[in-house]
XYZ file of C-alpha atoms in Angstrom:
668
model
C -0.052 -0.434 0.418
C 2.471 2.472 0.936
C 4.180 1.740 -2.602
C 1.087 1.990 -4.679
C 0.701 5.602 -2.809
C 4.683 6.708 -3.303
C 4.282 5.688 -7.230
C 1.002 8.576 -7.260
C 2.840 11.492 -4.834
C 6.638 11.388 -5.582
C 6.646 12.774 -9.149
C 5.035 15.362 -7.723
C 6.986 18.984 -7.306
C 5.809 21.188 -3.861
C 2.695 23.031 -6.071
C 1.651 19.520 -7.379
C 1.544 17.901 -4.668
C -0.543 20.683 -2.837
C -3.138 20.197 -5.866
C -3.041 16.209 -5.763
C -3.923 16.450 -1.339
C -6.146 19.460 -1.325
C -9.816 18.430 -0.441
C -12.590 19.835 1.819
C -13.412 22.929 -0.193
C -13.761 23.957 -3.874
C -10.082 24.391 -5.088
C -8.523 26.193 -8.413
C -5.705 25.340 -10.246
C -3.972 27.915 -12.258
C -1.344 26.185 -14.580
C 1.055 27.477 -16.791
C 1.682 25.847 -20.293
C 4.050 22.953 -19.574
C 3.626 22.750 -15.622
C 1.908 19.684 -15.555
C -1.809 20.550 -15.120
C -2.593 16.894 -16.679
C -0.313 15.280 -14.477
C -2.098 16.531 -11.354
C -5.341 15.621 -12.621
C -4.588 12.260 -14.004
C -2.669 11.659 -10.254
C -5.475 12.779 -7.827
C -7.496 10.987 -9.782
C -5.516 8.304 -8.793
C -5.318 9.260 -5.140
C -8.786 9.223 -4.814
C -9.049 5.845 -6.305
C -6.132 4.686 -3.646
C -8.273 6.370 -0.370
C -10.774 3.747 -1.349
C -12.058 3.957 2.021
C -12.919 7.599 2.063
C -16.442 7.663 0.687
C -15.762 9.599 -2.434
C -17.956 7.239 -4.881
C -17.992 7.838 -8.954
C -15.611 10.474 -9.874
C -16.849 12.784 -13.173
C -13.096 13.976 -14.823
C -14.502 16.503 -17.592
C -11.688 17.420 -20.660
C -11.978 18.673 -24.013
C -11.561 15.897 -26.899
C -11.937 12.701 -26.750
C -8.084 11.455 -27.400
C -6.997 13.934 -23.944
C -10.127 11.904 -22.085
C -8.397 8.404 -23.091
C -4.994 9.208 -22.789
C -5.754 10.424 -19.049
C -7.896 7.090 -18.380
C -4.846 4.920 -19.588
C -2.573 6.547 -17.353
C -4.778 6.932 -14.373
C -4.837 2.902 -14.976
C -0.870 3.087 -14.901
C -0.830 4.164 -11.748
C -3.650 2.225 -9.780
C -4.247 -0.480 -12.067
C -7.751 0.869 -12.537
C -9.681 3.573 -14.016
C -13.262 1.687 -12.436
C -15.543 4.475 -11.011
C -14.210 7.199 -12.932
C -16.593 9.328 -16.015
C -13.567 10.550 -17.510
C -15.633 12.306 -20.628
C -15.907 15.381 -22.952
C -18.665 18.000 -21.615
C -20.926 16.545 -24.955
C -19.965 12.826 -23.986
C -22.051 14.308 -20.233
C -24.573 15.517 -21.704
C -25.205 12.679 -24.174
C -25.490 10.342 -21.589
C -27.891 12.458 -19.628
C -30.306 12.718 -22.486
C -30.180 9.122 -23.606
C -31.113 8.250 -19.680
C -33.662 11.015 -19.661
C -34.879 12.545 -22.652
C -34.975 9.719 -24.786
C -32.619 11.078 -27.425
C -31.256 7.848 -29.179
C -29.264 9.713 -31.859
C -26.435 12.193 -32.064
C -26.114 14.350 -35.011
C -23.084 15.973 -36.147
C -22.513 18.961 -38.252
C -22.280 17.002 -41.393
C -25.880 15.393 -40.600
C -27.565 18.689 -39.018
C -26.302 20.927 -42.781
C -27.713 17.924 -44.652
C -31.072 18.438 -43.365
C -31.149 21.831 -43.467
C -30.533 21.535 -46.767
C -33.276 19.546 -46.810
C -35.461 21.791 -45.545
C -34.030 24.680 -47.661
C -35.685 22.379 -50.632
C -38.735 21.731 -49.250
C -39.499 25.141 -48.235
C -38.340 26.406 -52.003
C -35.250 28.010 -50.921
C -32.692 28.159 -53.953
C -29.704 29.287 -51.884
C -29.234 25.622 -50.285
C -25.158 27.065 -49.798
C -26.294 29.558 -47.272
C -26.690 25.998 -45.020
C -23.384 26.586 -43.003
C -23.857 30.004 -42.260
C -27.099 29.556 -40.465
C -26.484 26.513 -38.729
C -23.794 29.013 -37.094
C -27.047 31.509 -36.196
C -28.560 27.891 -35.025
C -25.495 27.089 -33.104
C -25.564 30.886 -31.837
C -29.129 31.157 -30.229
C -28.906 27.574 -28.742
C -25.675 28.940 -27.226
C -27.589 31.624 -25.260
C -30.658 28.502 -24.515
C -32.984 29.934 -27.335
C -34.688 27.361 -28.683
C -37.605 28.590 -31.953
C -40.131 29.205 -29.367
C -38.156 31.684 -28.039
C -39.346 34.909 -30.043
C -37.866 37.630 -28.547
C -34.528 35.836 -28.098
C -34.188 34.641 -32.355
C -34.376 38.759 -33.087
C -31.815 39.894 -29.788
C -29.437 36.761 -31.692
C -30.252 38.260 -35.464
C -31.745 35.766 -37.043
C -34.625 37.133 -39.665
C -38.693 35.551 -39.285
C -37.857 32.934 -42.118
C -34.380 31.987 -40.851
C -36.633 31.381 -37.869
C -39.339 28.901 -39.611
C -36.615 27.042 -41.064
C -34.839 26.873 -37.624
C -37.929 25.631 -35.741
C -38.616 23.350 -38.661
C -35.320 22.119 -38.089
C -35.684 21.790 -34.452
C -39.027 19.846 -35.030
C -37.709 16.783 -37.315
C -34.232 16.218 -34.955
C -36.614 15.946 -32.275
C -39.253 13.594 -34.187
C -36.601 11.399 -34.972
C -35.250 11.489 -31.218
C -32.431 13.146 -31.992
C -29.994 15.578 -30.405
C -27.330 17.772 -32.717
C -24.528 18.213 -31.238
C -25.258 22.075 -29.655
C -28.276 20.232 -27.729
C -25.834 18.098 -26.087
C -24.921 21.204 -24.106
C -28.212 23.336 -23.995
C -30.666 20.510 -23.423
C -28.628 19.559 -20.512
C -28.654 23.105 -19.153
C -32.922 23.370 -18.802
C -33.014 19.924 -18.438
C -31.250 19.981 -14.917
C -32.645 23.229 -14.727
C -36.378 21.591 -14.847
C -35.262 18.230 -13.526
C -33.742 19.574 -9.699
C -33.929 16.001 -8.836
C -31.861 15.057 -11.463
C -29.402 17.808 -10.481
C -30.111 16.366 -6.981
C -28.930 12.314 -7.895
C -25.813 13.581 -9.883
C -24.939 15.312 -6.519
C -25.244 12.410 -4.523
C -23.001 10.418 -7.274
C -20.646 11.790 -7.889
C -18.251 12.484 -4.756
C -15.438 14.379 -6.599
C -15.903 16.370 -10.160
C -12.416 17.820 -11.982
C -12.256 20.016 -15.110
C -9.625 20.363 -17.435
C -9.039 23.307 -19.651
C -11.166 25.283 -17.432
C -10.441 28.118 -18.816
C -12.534 26.994 -22.290
C -15.356 26.278 -20.747
C -18.798 28.194 -22.435
C -21.053 29.915 -19.995
C -23.482 26.667 -19.965
C -20.415 24.018 -19.462
C -20.000 26.481 -16.443
C -23.894 26.648 -15.485
C -23.612 22.392 -15.925
C -20.882 22.302 -13.490
C -22.636 24.248 -10.661
C -25.929 22.407 -10.676
C -24.604 19.172 -10.608
C -21.407 19.629 -7.997
C -21.979 19.771 -4.341
C -19.918 22.110 -2.129
C -16.576 21.096 -1.714
C -16.070 18.508 -3.911
C -15.053 20.203 -7.348
C -12.016 21.208 -8.442
C -10.677 23.310 -11.889
C -7.693 23.267 -13.373
C -6.642 26.238 -16.199
C -5.171 29.307 -17.228
C -6.570 32.434 -19.053
C -3.530 33.098 -19.922
C -3.958 30.709 -22.171
C -8.069 31.149 -22.808
C -8.173 31.667 -27.034
C -11.419 30.528 -27.975
C -13.951 32.855 -26.950
C -14.834 33.503 -30.765
C -16.383 29.567 -29.953
C -18.318 30.496 -26.669
C -15.366 30.228 -24.192
C -14.690 32.594 -21.663
C -11.974 33.162 -18.970
C -14.588 34.793 -16.907
C -15.469 31.389 -15.571
C -11.903 31.423 -13.704
C -13.216 34.515 -11.437
C -16.924 33.959 -11.254
C -15.642 30.472 -9.717
C -14.168 32.438 -7.316
C -17.031 34.704 -6.209
C -19.466 31.622 -6.966
C -18.207 28.877 -4.487
C -17.365 30.247 -0.883
C -13.590 29.570 0.119
C -11.996 28.986 -2.354
C -8.360 27.628 -2.549
C -6.806 28.945 -5.236
C -2.852 26.784 -5.982
C -0.612 27.759 -8.874
C 1.601 25.727 -10.992
C 4.095 28.181 -12.030
C 7.263 25.449 -13.255
C 7.259 25.148 -16.515
C 8.946 21.976 -17.482
C 9.296 22.331 -21.162
C 10.653 24.989 -22.443
C 14.357 26.780 -22.098
C 14.627 29.914 -19.683
C 14.572 32.240 -22.922
C 11.421 30.998 -23.517
C 9.581 31.149 -20.465
C 11.053 34.405 -19.405
C 10.262 36.171 -23.047
C 6.529 35.112 -22.928
C 5.749 35.694 -19.683
C 7.467 39.260 -19.561
C 4.968 39.462 -22.664
C 1.894 38.520 -21.348
C 2.361 40.443 -17.767
C 1.151 43.310 -20.510
C -2.739 41.793 -20.304
C -4.493 43.223 -17.120
C -7.324 40.348 -16.721
C -5.053 38.000 -14.866
C -4.176 36.511 -12.126
C -0.512 37.293 -11.028
C 2.190 34.420 -11.622
C 5.500 34.168 -12.489
C 6.505 31.121 -14.615
C 9.872 30.294 -13.711
C 12.220 27.302 -15.952
C 12.917 23.864 -14.983
C 15.155 23.193 -17.835
C 18.783 25.047 -18.057
C 20.364 26.331 -21.092
C 21.449 29.379 -22.519
C 19.945 29.776 -26.796
C 17.461 33.085 -26.516
C 14.782 33.977 -28.592
C 15.466 34.271 -32.674
C 13.939 37.906 -34.272
C 14.186 38.279 -38.233
C 12.845 41.481 -39.135
C 11.992 40.538 -42.947
C 10.846 43.090 -45.670
C 8.621 41.503 -47.323
C 6.131 37.937 -47.014
C 7.546 36.266 -49.828
C 11.073 37.457 -47.722
C 10.073 35.743 -44.952
C 9.274 32.622 -46.428
C 11.821 31.974 -48.375
C 13.859 32.845 -44.762
C 11.467 30.091 -43.302
C 12.512 27.780 -45.929
C 16.112 27.998 -45.506
C 15.863 27.895 -42.338
C 13.713 24.350 -41.944
C 16.041 22.875 -44.332
C 18.985 23.609 -41.332
C 16.900 22.111 -38.976
C 16.478 19.142 -40.517
C 19.962 18.588 -41.052
C 19.946 18.695 -36.998
C 17.794 15.735 -35.529
C 17.683 17.337 -32.267
C 15.758 20.881 -33.588
C 12.837 18.581 -34.435
C 9.567 18.342 -35.270
C 9.609 22.039 -36.030
C 6.190 24.056 -36.370
C 4.741 27.065 -38.082
C 2.322 28.984 -36.928
C 0.751 32.165 -38.807
C -2.576 34.035 -37.222
C -4.692 33.242 -40.629
C -5.264 29.970 -43.023
C -4.938 32.096 -45.889
C -1.028 32.690 -44.807
C -0.284 28.872 -45.034
C 0.235 29.845 -48.628
C 3.828 31.387 -49.481
C 5.140 28.756 -46.669
C 4.003 25.668 -48.766
C 5.895 27.178 -51.465
C 8.719 27.630 -49.977
C 9.012 24.059 -48.627
C 7.042 22.441 -52.053
C 10.630 24.023 -53.454
C 12.484 22.785 -51.466
C 11.265 19.481 -51.639
C 9.958 19.404 -48.195
C 7.016 17.458 -46.760
C 5.145 19.095 -44.004
C 1.764 18.441 -42.646
C -0.965 21.425 -42.119
C -2.755 21.349 -38.441
C -6.883 21.980 -38.254
C -6.815 22.748 -42.138
C -6.598 22.049 -45.491
C -3.248 23.075 -47.652
C -4.236 26.766 -48.945
C -4.639 25.487 -52.799
C -6.991 22.637 -51.573
C -9.321 25.246 -50.238
C -12.244 25.265 -52.030
C -12.970 28.784 -53.106
C -9.115 28.629 -54.056
C -9.968 25.587 -56.448
C -12.650 27.200 -57.352
C -11.350 30.899 -59.033
C -8.164 28.620 -60.236
C -10.690 25.773 -62.308
C -11.245 28.808 -64.566
C -7.780 29.616 -65.519
C -7.415 25.387 -65.519
C -10.288 25.656 -68.533
C -9.005 28.961 -70.018
C -5.561 26.385 -70.257
C -7.043 23.516 -71.460
C -10.673 23.827 -73.001
C -10.702 19.740 -72.363
C -10.985 20.296 -68.720
C -14.381 19.236 -67.899
C -13.811 18.836 -64.865
C -12.382 22.364 -64.282
C -15.465 23.559 -66.425
C -18.225 22.003 -64.162
C -16.457 22.988 -60.997
C -16.096 27.195 -62.190
C -20.054 26.826 -63.655
C -21.120 26.149 -60.001
C -18.491 27.621 -57.524
C -21.406 30.715 -56.709
C -25.284 29.732 -57.369
C -26.344 30.491 -60.787
C -29.692 28.131 -61.356
C -27.613 25.306 -62.773
C -28.988 21.783 -61.826
C -28.559 18.562 -62.770
C -30.770 17.813 -65.576
C -28.671 20.428 -67.405
C -25.702 19.086 -66.293
C -26.517 15.701 -67.779
C -27.566 18.174 -71.070
C -23.769 19.167 -71.262
C -22.362 16.053 -70.584
C -24.645 13.954 -73.051
C -23.411 17.065 -75.794
C -19.460 16.191 -74.503
C -20.094 12.342 -75.029
C -21.428 13.752 -78.761
C -18.120 14.628 -79.503
C -18.615 18.176 -78.246
C -15.836 20.521 -76.155
C -16.944 21.298 -72.604
C -16.910 24.580 -74.292
C -18.710 24.050 -77.019
C -21.767 21.835 -74.924
C -22.236 24.449 -72.644
C -22.339 26.969 -75.795
C -25.077 24.350 -77.399
C -27.379 23.884 -73.871
C -27.489 27.727 -73.966
C -28.897 28.012 -76.816
C -31.032 25.199 -76.324
C -32.505 26.324 -73.153
C -35.219 29.113 -72.016
C -35.126 31.348 -69.928
C -33.060 31.551 -67.024
C -31.119 28.799 -67.725
C -30.365 29.583 -70.706
C -29.254 32.761 -69.971
C -26.927 31.986 -67.020
C -24.705 29.528 -69.252
C -24.466 32.164 -71.642
C -23.746 34.184 -68.872
C -20.997 32.091 -67.866
C -19.834 31.944 -71.052
C -19.376 35.681 -71.107
C -17.545 35.751 -68.209
C -15.138 32.717 -69.670
C -14.303 34.894 -73.150
C -14.120 38.068 -71.020
C -11.605 37.345 -68.608
C -9.693 34.867 -71.125
C -9.103 38.112 -72.488
C -8.033 40.154 -69.370
C -6.385 37.462 -69.176
C -3.846 37.790 -72.753
C -3.910 41.644 -72.423
C -2.653 42.542 -68.863
C -2.204 39.151 -66.904
C -3.394 36.544 -64.504
C -3.661 38.949 -61.547
C -5.938 40.969 -63.846
C -7.772 37.505 -64.640
C -8.246 36.833 -61.477
C -9.358 40.374 -60.665
C -11.807 40.419 -63.109
C -13.402 37.043 -62.523
C -14.112 37.925 -58.540
C -15.575 41.112 -59.223
C -17.335 40.197 -62.152
C -19.051 37.137 -60.934
C -19.919 38.328 -57.563
C -17.835 35.786 -55.909
C -17.043 38.026 -53.265
C -20.282 39.121 -52.237
C -21.461 35.574 -52.388
C -18.405 34.892 -49.845
C -19.454 37.381 -47.327
C -22.761 35.676 -47.451
C -21.785 32.231 -46.518
C -19.345 32.655 -44.567
C -19.228 36.009 -42.208
C -16.164 35.508 -40.232
C -14.081 36.511 -43.712
C -12.052 33.635 -43.240
C -12.888 32.551 -47.781
C -12.416 36.304 -48.313
C -9.269 36.803 -46.943
C -7.773 33.519 -48.655
C -9.410 34.826 -52.203
C -7.472 37.894 -51.616
C -4.410 35.820 -51.145
C -5.271 34.032 -54.609
C -5.812 37.808 -55.867
C -1.960 38.751 -54.392
C -0.319 35.226 -55.743
C -1.856 36.331 -59.227
C -0.860 40.092 -59.368
C 2.718 38.655 -57.945
C 3.029 35.855 -60.961
C 1.375 38.860 -63.414
C 4.249 41.361 -62.276
C 7.020 38.549 -62.833
C 5.900 37.268 -66.400
C 4.657 34.168 -65.140
C 2.997 32.313 -68.056
C -0.307 30.799 -66.638
C 1.017 26.703 -67.163
C 3.923 27.966 -64.985
C 1.361 29.607 -62.410
C -1.092 26.091 -62.660
C 1.819 24.398 -62.417
C 3.344 25.776 -58.741
C -0.650 25.562 -57.295
C -0.753 21.639 -58.448
C 2.745 21.208 -57.414
C 2.130 23.248 -53.641
C -0.764 20.927 -53.327
C 0.805 17.645 -53.721
C 3.334 17.828 -51.031
C 0.313 18.810 -48.060
C -0.014 14.716 -47.603
C 3.478 14.447 -47.073
C 4.880 13.145 -43.610
C 7.439 14.376 -42.132
C 9.085 16.391 -38.915
C 7.455 19.925 -40.228
C 3.942 21.253 -38.748
C 2.287 24.445 -40.118
C -0.489 25.468 -38.085
C -3.112 28.672 -37.164
C -1.928 29.701 -33.468
C -5.493 28.755 -32.551
C -5.085 24.901 -33.799
C -1.576 24.882 -31.610
C -3.001 25.076 -28.435
C -2.131 21.786 -26.015
C 0.950 20.746 -28.425
C 4.436 21.176 -28.391
C 7.568 21.236 -30.346
C 11.113 20.904 -30.001
C 10.953 24.042 -32.478
C 8.449 26.461 -33.233
C 9.224 29.551 -36.162
C 5.919 32.301 -35.952
C 5.898 33.718 -38.713
C 4.426 37.859 -39.826
C 3.939 38.888 -35.821
C 2.986 42.589 -37.369
C 0.683 44.750 -36.708
C -2.773 43.941 -38.633
C -1.795 40.369 -37.982
C -1.502 39.749 -34.735
C -3.463 41.468 -32.933
C -5.603 41.367 -36.147
C -6.667 44.098 -37.904
C -10.208 43.188 -36.796
C -10.048 43.089 -32.821
C -9.824 47.064 -31.845
C -10.705 46.322 -28.325
C -9.475 45.946 -25.080
C -10.568 42.877 -24.236
C -10.206 41.751 -28.370
C -6.559 42.619 -28.081
C -5.630 40.887 -24.630
C -7.214 37.585 -26.276
C -4.705 38.639 -29.246
C -1.322 38.858 -26.589
C -3.220 35.253 -25.186
C -2.276 33.525 -29.125
C 0.980 35.032 -29.387
C 1.869 33.560 -25.809
C 0.050 30.533 -26.375
C 1.950 29.989 -29.553
C 5.960 30.867 -27.936
C 4.850 28.596 -25.544
C 5.003 25.550 -27.154
C 8.585 25.302 -28.005
C 10.942 23.587 -25.967
C 13.956 24.503 -27.362
C 14.056 26.946 -30.860
C 12.105 29.782 -30.591
C 12.122 31.994 -33.895
C 9.964 35.301 -34.473
C 9.487 36.984 -37.601
C 8.552 40.037 -38.836
C 7.492 40.884 -42.484
C 7.161 44.487 -42.448
C 8.247 47.625 -40.896
C 5.666 47.067 -38.474
C 6.523 44.072 -36.106
C 3.859 43.786 -33.717
C 3.243 45.738 -30.425
C 3.114 42.661 -28.165
C 6.641 42.651 -28.836
C 7.915 45.492 -27.373
C 7.440 43.878 -23.661
C 10.289 41.257 -24.743
C 13.252 41.857 -22.744
C 16.084 42.757 -25.557
C 18.770 40.799 -23.476
C 16.837 37.740 -24.206
C 16.665 37.941 -28.021
C 19.136 38.076 -30.741
C 18.305 39.254 -33.783
C 18.603 38.210 -37.445
C 18.802 41.087 -39.993
C 19.508 40.389 -43.349
C 18.600 39.908 -46.588
C 18.957 36.437 -48.295
C 19.618 37.968 -51.853
C 21.962 40.406 -50.958
C 23.365 41.738 -54.361
C 27.173 43.131 -53.885
C 27.477 44.290 -57.610
C 30.505 45.681 -56.981
C 32.850 46.902 -54.085
C 30.341 49.086 -52.587
C 27.835 48.727 -54.547
C 24.802 46.363 -52.967
C 21.365 45.669 -54.757
C 17.812 43.782 -53.878
C 14.588 43.142 -55.337
C 12.652 44.533 -52.512
C 15.297 47.325 -51.055
C 16.190 48.487 -54.084
C 20.087 49.854 -54.505
C 22.422 51.116 -51.666
C 25.931 51.361 -51.080
C 27.813 49.651 -48.412
C 28.721 52.121 -45.644
C 31.193 49.718 -43.389
C 31.955 46.185 -43.270
C 33.332 44.695 -39.525
C 32.345 41.909 -37.428
C 30.431 40.019 -40.329
C 27.744 42.872 -40.466
C 27.328 45.098 -43.346
C 25.746 48.726 -43.092
C 24.433 49.284 -45.545
C 22.812 53.056 -46.952
C 20.047 52.430 -49.114
C 18.690 54.928 -52.247
C 15.583 55.835 -50.384
C 17.996 57.196 -47.785
C 17.493 54.291 -44.960
C 20.250 52.969 -43.428
C 19.919 49.565 -42.772
C 23.149 46.577 -41.358
C 22.789 43.192 -42.434
C 24.605 40.034 -41.142
C 27.236 38.962 -43.870
C 26.448 35.635 -43.673
C 23.812 34.564 -45.929
C 22.437 32.409 -42.696
C 23.426 32.868 -39.283
C 22.025 30.278 -37.797
C 25.747 28.697 -36.441
C 23.693 27.919 -33.400
C 22.804 24.771 -35.181
C 26.172 23.497 -36.136
């Protein structure tokens, strides 16, 4: 018995041990990144199971992913040989269990099921715009997050649901309930309503669970927190989280729950885990210094356990293209030094992956994208490239149908079959569309003629002006931008389109041929599924992960903080987002700026922790004292000493560069 408890308690540091052994009052564990919060939860569960004489009854442990729940259960089992009497699950799984038992729910609809149902209802209602299904689903989700169901008319207006959308919502909910089903949002919302309306069930759960633990408490929504309050007793709850890592407000999470916990529960004990086991000292100190600028937080000073004198690295690039080249060169070097792998490249928005993907593909470096598809595999990007493909190859029927349907035109399956039949008769795809357009009367015939006109004019713009102008013409004349704004209010798809337009304009300026442009897109896409030690990810998708090396790109004003974020609360969340990205790094952290306006967040990092890499890889020394650069222009060398070149550019700026093309000697 003594050996068993020693195995549970001995691996813990002083603060972790205090958290594991604390009972008799509500417990709030504030756990910094890399501080062992999962260890605390696992060992506390193991300790509760070991203390069988104490009537803790069943234990409920709630986390946010099935994977995390499974891993925790395995670790508990390895410590005490059993995970019996532990309900370790997600909030949604907990809700599903209750609704199955008390509300007769037999089926759970995932998001794809829900959208498919909405599309069927839209068709029944005679709506032609089934592409709006996702946007309507978002409104329904937003309503349910506030416990607003179709019968609450004033509530529906509050969340911006129009009368026809409210009718669709009512029919959607009616069909779900008649099927004895619940959607993903119901699993939380209906659980709250059940517990509020049936206090006997809440009382039963309070008696059933002798102890409740919650992981990632800063990511709980108001409804999830309400469930916890309804089913927990006075002193039998432990929540573990860190408001400094709260980055999901856009999906309903609120770190307010951490501060509410202290007031909603009496005599709360707070334990702070501030020993970071993950990162080298410079990373810990830099991240801590930056996040300390946030006002709405508990004061805690993260301390490093690992030792090492490697600084963090900052590189001021001169464009996003220049930055991508730097990242490609750096990753090539890291791959040759296995101790720096795996490496992750983080960025603020999905569209930013494009240049990085191209740089890696050019070097034959395989990579994996987390939480997203590759830039050239994104639907809106493929839709626009389809126009260029049909211009380049009129025999490309796949591209033709993709371009034809990239926005709603009132063209359905019957029209497609007519076109296919003409192609079988020997017509080229474009000839087939033209022939069918003459056969059909009314809106369908006109839609096909308008499509052919758009395609022909786009071809002329391409020949007269270039790829960038042709892409812009397609976007504006087809109404694609307005369409994207309607189906995706977040703006993410529109950002991807803008990035493709930018790429087209660059290709146009450089005189790139259409064939080469399309080949470049195709080759980059093919690298997306390649395996390896290189990961690309948004900062949001990086939460909970760790890597030997981390490169965070375009840490500039307008990117992070994002240009759409203007209020103080949003700025603090953006700073937390960068903090999360920085603290994913174990050994090497490289931060890159791609403009002349680095993020204001970086000013909080002490200069002595940073080594600056300021050089253009492709600086050209054309004569003894002259330099030229494709981005910076021409300049004159003022001095050259200690491996540095100081240059006065033609526009008067004086810049200092490291003479070594890739000053990464720390890798040697």
